[in-house]
Short mmCIF file of C-alpha atoms in Angstrom, two decimals:
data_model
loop_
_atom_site.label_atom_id
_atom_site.label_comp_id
_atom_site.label_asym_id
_atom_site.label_seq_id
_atom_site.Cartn_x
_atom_site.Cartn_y
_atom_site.Cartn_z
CA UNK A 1 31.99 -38.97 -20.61
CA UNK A 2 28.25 -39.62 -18.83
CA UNK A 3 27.22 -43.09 -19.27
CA UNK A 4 23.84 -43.27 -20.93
CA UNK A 5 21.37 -45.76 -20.16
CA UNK A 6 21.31 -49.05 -21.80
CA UNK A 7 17.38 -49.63 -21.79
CA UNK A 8 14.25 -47.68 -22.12
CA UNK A 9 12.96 -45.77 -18.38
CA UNK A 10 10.23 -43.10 -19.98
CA UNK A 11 7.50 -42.38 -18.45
CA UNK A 12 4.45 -40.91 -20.16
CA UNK A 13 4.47 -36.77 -18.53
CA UNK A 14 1.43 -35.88 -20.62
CA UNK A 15 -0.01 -38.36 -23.19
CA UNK A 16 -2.24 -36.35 -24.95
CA UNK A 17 0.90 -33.46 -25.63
CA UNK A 18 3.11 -36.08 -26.33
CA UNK A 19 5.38 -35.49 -23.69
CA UNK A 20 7.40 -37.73 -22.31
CA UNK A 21 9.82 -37.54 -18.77
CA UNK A 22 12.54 -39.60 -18.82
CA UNK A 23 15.81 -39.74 -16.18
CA UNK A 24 19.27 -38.30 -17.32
CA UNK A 25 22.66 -36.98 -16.96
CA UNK A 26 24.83 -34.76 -17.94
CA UNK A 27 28.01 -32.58 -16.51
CA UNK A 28 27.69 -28.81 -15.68
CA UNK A 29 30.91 -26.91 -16.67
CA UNK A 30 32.26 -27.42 -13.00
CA UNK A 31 32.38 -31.33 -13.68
CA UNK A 32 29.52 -32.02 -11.33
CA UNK A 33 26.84 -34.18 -12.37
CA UNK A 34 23.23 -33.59 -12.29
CA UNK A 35 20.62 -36.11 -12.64
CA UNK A 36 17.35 -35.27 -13.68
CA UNK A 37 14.28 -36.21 -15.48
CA UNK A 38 14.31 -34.80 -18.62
CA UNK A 39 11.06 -33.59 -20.13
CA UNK A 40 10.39 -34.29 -23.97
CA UNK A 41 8.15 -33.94 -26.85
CA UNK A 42 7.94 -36.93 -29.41
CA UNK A 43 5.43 -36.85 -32.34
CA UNK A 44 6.25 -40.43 -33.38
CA UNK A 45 7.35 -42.65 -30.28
CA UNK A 46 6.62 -45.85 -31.88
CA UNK A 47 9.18 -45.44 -34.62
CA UNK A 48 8.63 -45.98 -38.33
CA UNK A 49 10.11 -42.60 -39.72
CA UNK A 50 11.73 -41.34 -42.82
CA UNK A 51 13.29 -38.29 -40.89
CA UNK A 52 13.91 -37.13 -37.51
CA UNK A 53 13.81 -33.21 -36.83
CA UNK A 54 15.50 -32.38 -33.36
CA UNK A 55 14.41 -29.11 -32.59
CA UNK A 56 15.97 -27.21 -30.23
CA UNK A 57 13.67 -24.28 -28.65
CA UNK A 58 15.62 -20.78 -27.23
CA UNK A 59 15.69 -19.27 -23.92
CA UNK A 60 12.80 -18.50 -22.63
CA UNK A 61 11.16 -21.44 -24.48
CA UNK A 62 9.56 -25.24 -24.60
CA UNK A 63 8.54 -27.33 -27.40
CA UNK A 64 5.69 -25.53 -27.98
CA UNK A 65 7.78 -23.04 -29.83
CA UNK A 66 7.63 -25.52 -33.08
CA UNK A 67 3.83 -26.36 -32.29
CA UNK A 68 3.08 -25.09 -35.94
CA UNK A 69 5.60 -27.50 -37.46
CA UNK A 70 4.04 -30.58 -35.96
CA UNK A 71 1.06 -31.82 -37.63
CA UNK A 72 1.95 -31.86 -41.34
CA UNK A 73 5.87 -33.11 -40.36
CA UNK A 74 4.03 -36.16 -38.87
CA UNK A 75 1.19 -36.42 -41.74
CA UNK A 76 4.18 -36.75 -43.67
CA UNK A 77 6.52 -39.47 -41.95
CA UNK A 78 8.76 -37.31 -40.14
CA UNK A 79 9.01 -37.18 -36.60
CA UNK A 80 10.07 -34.16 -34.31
CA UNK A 81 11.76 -34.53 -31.15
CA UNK A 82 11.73 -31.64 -28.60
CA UNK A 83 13.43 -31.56 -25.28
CA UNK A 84 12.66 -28.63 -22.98
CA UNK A 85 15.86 -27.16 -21.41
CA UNK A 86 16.00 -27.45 -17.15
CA UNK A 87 14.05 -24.98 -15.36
CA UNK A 88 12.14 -23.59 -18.05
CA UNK A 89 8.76 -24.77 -16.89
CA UNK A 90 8.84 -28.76 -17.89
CA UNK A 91 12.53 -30.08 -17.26
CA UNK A 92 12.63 -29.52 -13.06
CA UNK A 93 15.87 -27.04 -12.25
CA UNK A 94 19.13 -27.85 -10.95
CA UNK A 95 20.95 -24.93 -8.25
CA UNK A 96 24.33 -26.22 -10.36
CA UNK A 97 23.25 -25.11 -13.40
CA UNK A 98 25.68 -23.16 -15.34
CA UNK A 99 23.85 -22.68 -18.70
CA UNK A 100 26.83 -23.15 -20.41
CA UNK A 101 26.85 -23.77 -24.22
CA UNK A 102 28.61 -27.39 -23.39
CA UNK A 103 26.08 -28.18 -20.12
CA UNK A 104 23.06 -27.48 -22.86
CA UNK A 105 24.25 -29.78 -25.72
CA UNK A 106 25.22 -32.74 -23.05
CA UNK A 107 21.24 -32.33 -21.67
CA UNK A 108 20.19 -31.96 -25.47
CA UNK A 109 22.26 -35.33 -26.30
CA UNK A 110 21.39 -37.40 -23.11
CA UNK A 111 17.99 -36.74 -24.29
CA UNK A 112 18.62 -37.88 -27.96
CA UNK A 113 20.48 -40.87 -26.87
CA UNK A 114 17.18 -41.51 -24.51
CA UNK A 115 14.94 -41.66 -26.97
CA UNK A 116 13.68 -45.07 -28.38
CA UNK A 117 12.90 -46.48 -32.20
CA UNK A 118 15.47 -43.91 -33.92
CA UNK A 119 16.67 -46.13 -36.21
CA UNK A 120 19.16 -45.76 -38.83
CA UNK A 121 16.76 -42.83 -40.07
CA UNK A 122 18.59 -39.13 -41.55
CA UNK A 123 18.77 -36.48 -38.60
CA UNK A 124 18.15 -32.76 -39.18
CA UNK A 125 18.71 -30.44 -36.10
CA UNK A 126 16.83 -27.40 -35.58
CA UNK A 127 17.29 -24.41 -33.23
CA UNK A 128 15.33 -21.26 -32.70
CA UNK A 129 17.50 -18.11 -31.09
CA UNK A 130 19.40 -19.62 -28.01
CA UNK A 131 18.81 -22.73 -28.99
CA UNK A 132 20.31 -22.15 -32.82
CA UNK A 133 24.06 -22.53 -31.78
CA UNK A 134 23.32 -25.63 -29.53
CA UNK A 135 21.48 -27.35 -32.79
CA UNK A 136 24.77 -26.36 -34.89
CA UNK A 137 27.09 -27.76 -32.13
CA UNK A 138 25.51 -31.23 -31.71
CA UNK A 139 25.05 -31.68 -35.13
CA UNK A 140 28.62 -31.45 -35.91
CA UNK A 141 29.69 -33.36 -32.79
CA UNK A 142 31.78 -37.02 -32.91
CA UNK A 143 28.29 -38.33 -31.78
CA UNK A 144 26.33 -37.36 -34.23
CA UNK A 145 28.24 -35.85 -37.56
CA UNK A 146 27.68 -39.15 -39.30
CA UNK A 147 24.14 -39.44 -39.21
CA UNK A 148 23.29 -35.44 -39.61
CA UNK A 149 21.66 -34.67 -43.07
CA UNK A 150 20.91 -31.37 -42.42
CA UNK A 151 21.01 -28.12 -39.92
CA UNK A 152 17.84 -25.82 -39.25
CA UNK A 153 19.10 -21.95 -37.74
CA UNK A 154 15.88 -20.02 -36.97
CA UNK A 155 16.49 -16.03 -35.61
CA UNK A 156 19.78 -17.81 -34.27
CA UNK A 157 22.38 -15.42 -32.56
CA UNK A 158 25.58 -14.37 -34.24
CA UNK A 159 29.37 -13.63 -33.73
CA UNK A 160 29.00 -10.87 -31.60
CA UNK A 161 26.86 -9.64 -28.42
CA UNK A 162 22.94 -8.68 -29.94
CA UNK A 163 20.72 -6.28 -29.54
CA UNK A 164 18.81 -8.28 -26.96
CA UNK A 165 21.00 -8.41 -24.58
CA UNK A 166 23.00 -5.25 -24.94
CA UNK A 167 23.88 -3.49 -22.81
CA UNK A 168 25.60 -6.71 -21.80
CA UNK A 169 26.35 -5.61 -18.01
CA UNK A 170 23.15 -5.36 -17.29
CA UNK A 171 22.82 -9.28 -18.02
CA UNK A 172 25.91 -10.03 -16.19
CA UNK A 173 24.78 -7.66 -13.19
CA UNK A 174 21.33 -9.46 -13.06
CA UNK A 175 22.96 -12.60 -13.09
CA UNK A 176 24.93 -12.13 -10.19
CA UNK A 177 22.82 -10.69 -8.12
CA UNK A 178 20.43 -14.08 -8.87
CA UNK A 179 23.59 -15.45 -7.77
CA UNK A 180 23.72 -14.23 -4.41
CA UNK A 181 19.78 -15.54 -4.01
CA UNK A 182 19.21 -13.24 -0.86
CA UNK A 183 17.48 -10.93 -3.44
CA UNK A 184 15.60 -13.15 -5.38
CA UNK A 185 12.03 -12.86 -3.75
CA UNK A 186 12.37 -9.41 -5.71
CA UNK A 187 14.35 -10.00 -8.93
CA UNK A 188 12.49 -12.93 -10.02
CA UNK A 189 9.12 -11.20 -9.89
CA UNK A 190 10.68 -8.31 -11.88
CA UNK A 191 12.00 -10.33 -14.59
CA UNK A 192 8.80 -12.35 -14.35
CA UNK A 193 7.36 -9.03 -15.64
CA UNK A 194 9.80 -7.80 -17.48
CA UNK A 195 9.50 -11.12 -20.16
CA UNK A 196 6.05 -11.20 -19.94
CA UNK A 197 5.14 -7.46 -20.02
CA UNK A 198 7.80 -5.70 -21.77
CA UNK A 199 9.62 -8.52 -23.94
CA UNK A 200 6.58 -10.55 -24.79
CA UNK A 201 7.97 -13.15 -24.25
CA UNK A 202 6.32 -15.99 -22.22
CA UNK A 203 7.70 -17.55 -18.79
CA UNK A 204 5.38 -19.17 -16.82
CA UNK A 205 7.39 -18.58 -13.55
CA UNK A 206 10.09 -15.79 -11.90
CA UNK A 207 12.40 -18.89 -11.50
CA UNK A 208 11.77 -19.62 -15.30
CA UNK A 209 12.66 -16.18 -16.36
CA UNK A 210 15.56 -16.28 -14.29
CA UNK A 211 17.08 -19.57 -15.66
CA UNK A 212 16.16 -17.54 -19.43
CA UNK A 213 18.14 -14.83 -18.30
CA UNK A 214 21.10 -16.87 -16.95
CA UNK A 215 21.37 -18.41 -20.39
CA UNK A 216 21.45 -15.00 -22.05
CA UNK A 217 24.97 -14.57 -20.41
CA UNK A 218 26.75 -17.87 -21.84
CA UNK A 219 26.20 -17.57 -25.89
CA UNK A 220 29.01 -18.75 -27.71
CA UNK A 221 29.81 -16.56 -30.21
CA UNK A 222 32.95 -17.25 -32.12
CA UNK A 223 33.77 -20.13 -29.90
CA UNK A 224 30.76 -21.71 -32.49
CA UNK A 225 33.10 -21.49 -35.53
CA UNK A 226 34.29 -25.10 -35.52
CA UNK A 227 31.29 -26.15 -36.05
CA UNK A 228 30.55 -23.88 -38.76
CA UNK A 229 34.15 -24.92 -40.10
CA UNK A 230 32.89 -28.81 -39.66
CA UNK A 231 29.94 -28.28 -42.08
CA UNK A 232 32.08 -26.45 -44.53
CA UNK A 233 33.95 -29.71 -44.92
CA UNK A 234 31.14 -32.22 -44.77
CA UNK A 235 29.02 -31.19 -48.32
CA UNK A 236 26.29 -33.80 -47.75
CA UNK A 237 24.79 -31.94 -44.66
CA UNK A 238 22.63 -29.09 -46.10
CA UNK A 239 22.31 -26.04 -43.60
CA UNK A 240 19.24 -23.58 -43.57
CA UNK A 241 20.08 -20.17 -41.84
CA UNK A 242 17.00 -18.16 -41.64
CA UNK A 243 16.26 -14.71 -40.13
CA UNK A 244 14.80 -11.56 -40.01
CA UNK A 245 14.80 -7.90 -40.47
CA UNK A 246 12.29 -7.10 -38.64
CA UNK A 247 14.01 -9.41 -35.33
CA UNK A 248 13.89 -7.12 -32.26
CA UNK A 249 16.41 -9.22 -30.70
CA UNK A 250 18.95 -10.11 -33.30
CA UNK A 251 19.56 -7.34 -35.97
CA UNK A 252 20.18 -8.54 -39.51
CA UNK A 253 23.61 -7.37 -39.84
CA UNK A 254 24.60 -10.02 -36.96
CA UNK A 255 22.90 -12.56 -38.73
CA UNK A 256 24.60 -12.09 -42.25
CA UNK A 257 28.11 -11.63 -40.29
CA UNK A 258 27.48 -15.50 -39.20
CA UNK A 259 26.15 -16.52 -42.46
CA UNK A 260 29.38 -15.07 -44.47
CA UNK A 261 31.10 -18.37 -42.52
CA UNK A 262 29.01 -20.63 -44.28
CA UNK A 263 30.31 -21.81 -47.93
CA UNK A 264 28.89 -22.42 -50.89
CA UNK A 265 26.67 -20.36 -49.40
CA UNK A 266 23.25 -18.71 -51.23
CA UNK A 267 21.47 -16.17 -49.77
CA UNK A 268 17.63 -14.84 -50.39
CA UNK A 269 15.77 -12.17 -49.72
CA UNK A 270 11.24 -12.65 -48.80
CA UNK A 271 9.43 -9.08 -48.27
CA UNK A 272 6.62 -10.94 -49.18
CA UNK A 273 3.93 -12.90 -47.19
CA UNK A 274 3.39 -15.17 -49.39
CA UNK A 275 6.31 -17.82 -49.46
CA UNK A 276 5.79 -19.81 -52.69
CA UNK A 277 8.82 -18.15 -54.14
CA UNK A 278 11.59 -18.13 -51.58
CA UNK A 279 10.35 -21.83 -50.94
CA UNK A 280 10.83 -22.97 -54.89
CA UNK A 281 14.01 -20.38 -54.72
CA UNK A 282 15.20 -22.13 -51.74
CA UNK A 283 14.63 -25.63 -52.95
CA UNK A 284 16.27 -25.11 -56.04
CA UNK A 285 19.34 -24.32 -54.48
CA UNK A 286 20.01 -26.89 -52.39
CA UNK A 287 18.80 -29.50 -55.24
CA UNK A 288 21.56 -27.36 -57.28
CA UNK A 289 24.47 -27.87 -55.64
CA UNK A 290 24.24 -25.18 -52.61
CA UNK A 291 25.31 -26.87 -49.12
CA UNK A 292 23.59 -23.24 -47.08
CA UNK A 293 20.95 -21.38 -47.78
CA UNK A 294 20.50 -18.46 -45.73
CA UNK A 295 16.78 -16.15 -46.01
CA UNK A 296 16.30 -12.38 -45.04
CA UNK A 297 12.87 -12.51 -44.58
CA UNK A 298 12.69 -8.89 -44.59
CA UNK A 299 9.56 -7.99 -42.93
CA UNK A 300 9.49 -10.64 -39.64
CA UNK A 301 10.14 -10.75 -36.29
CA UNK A 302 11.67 -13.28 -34.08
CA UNK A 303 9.45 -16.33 -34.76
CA UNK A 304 9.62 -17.51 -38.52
CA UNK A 305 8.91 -21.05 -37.22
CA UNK A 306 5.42 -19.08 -36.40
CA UNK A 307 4.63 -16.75 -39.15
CA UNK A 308 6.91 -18.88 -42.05
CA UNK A 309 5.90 -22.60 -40.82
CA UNK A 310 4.60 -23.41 -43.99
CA UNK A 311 8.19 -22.10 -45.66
CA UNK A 312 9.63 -24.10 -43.27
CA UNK A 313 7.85 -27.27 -43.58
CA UNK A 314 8.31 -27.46 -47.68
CA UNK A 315 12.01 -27.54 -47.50
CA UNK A 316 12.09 -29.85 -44.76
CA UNK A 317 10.23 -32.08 -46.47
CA UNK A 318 12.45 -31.31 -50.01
CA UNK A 319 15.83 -32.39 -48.08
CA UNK A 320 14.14 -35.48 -46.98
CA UNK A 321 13.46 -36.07 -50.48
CA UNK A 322 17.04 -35.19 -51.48
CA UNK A 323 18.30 -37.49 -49.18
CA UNK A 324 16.00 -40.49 -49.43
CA UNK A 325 13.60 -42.06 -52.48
CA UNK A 326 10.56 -40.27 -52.18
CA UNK A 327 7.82 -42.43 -53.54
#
């Protein structure tokens, strides 16, 4: 186990974003340790929360990805807490960075152990794509199964290998080729382009996209069904699996093969923009008895904590009601 520190050493990164840099460590899947100052988003520093959301963003990502969750989570008491992942464009890199599923949720914790004022309050983690099967796992870890109240899985990946990365050798080729870093003056502008031009998807760097891509090769698949197997036997933590059919990355069929794991399970359908039914059908469920909820929304793409923040938002803000007084 990493010894965390016993008293508070953040430094203010960017005080009008929020962001704060702070120094940790964690264990790559070798055993080595890395030390490094950990980049972080905190809405509410100073404490005084009803909730904490700690929302994990996908690779490539930052906090930014849950920028549209922010203001009316805080208006409302609840505070969001959003590391950004090594080498991603905050978090500096590490050359002994596996990007293992393990290495990821140690980072994620060291930062959640870092973090000052926490309290006593509920905890609901929250992870988009990549970062949906890290949010699961340290939920339901030793460290924090106690305190979790509730699980967020936006566009997360499945059982099986997706559609974004298939085919798969061509990830694993990539990868080791990055590897041998004699070629990288080429492949890093290439994948630079090839996020940015053809995926859409924003890295602000070569060595950015290549740290995405190394991540793309480590998902956990099935190894993630102990966790799914530890909320099945703890009823009081309330899981939301959301995705979509529209997902260029993660076809629907992979995301109902994961949700199937999940009992007591309901699941919903949205091919509408406006949310005000899935969000009352959603609510009621969970106030009903159901431990998961999982939503098709049938007609999005890979960012519903973009184009359904609102959805989102409501039923946050319900299972902080369900699990406190709300006044």
């Amino acid at each position: 186990l990493v010894k965390r520190r016993g008293f508070s050493t953040k430094k203010i990164y960017d005080a009008k974003a929020g962001l704060y840099s702070v120094p940790v460590q964690f264990r790559n899947n070798k055993g080595d340790l890395i030390k490094l100052d950990a980049v972080y988003q905190d809405t509410m520093p100073e404490g005084g929360q009803r909730a904490t959301v700690f929302a994990v963003h996908g690779a490539p990502g930052t906090h930014a990805d849950f920028k549209y969750l922010v203001p009316r989570l805080k208006n409302n008491n609840v505070r969001m807490i959003m590391p950004n992942f090594p080498g991603l464009g905050f978090t500096p890199s590490d050359p002994r960075l596996c990007c293992e599923n393990e290495e990821r949720n140690e980072f994620a914790q060291a930062v959640l152990d870092s973090v000052d004022n926490l309290g006593t309050t509920d905890l609901i983690f929250m992870g988009h794509s990549r970062g949906g099967e890290n949010a699961l796992q340290i939920a339901t870890s030793e460290l924090n199964v106690e305190k979790v109240r509730g699980i967020v899985m936006l566009n997360a990946a499945g059982l099986r290998i997706h559609r974004g990365i298939q085919p798969y050798w061509t990830v694993d080729y990539f990868v080791r080729l990055l590897d041998l870093e004699v070629f990288n003056f080429i492949l890093e502008p290439f994948l630079y382009f090839v996020y940015n031009r053809i995926m859409g998807l924003k890295v602000p760097t070569g060595e950015a996209a290549a740290m995405a891509l190394r991540a793309m090769r480590t998902f956990g698949y099935e190894r993630i069904l102990p966790s799914v197997e530890t909320v099945n036997n703890r009823p009081e933590i309330k899981l939301l699996h959301a995705f979509s059919g529209q997902d260029y990355f993660i076809q629907a069929d992979v995301s109902r093969e994961l949700a199937v794991k999940f009992e007591n399970r309901v699941d919903l359908e949205c091919s509408t923009y406006d949310s005000t039914d899935v969000t009352r059908a959603t609510i009621e469920a969970f106030s009903g008895g159901a431990q998961t909820v999982s939503v098709n929304f049938v007609n999005e793409g890979h960012f519903l904590q973009k184009f359904r923040a609102q959805y989102l938002i409501d039923v946050i803000l319900a299972l902080v009601c369900n699990t406190r007084t709300c006044l």
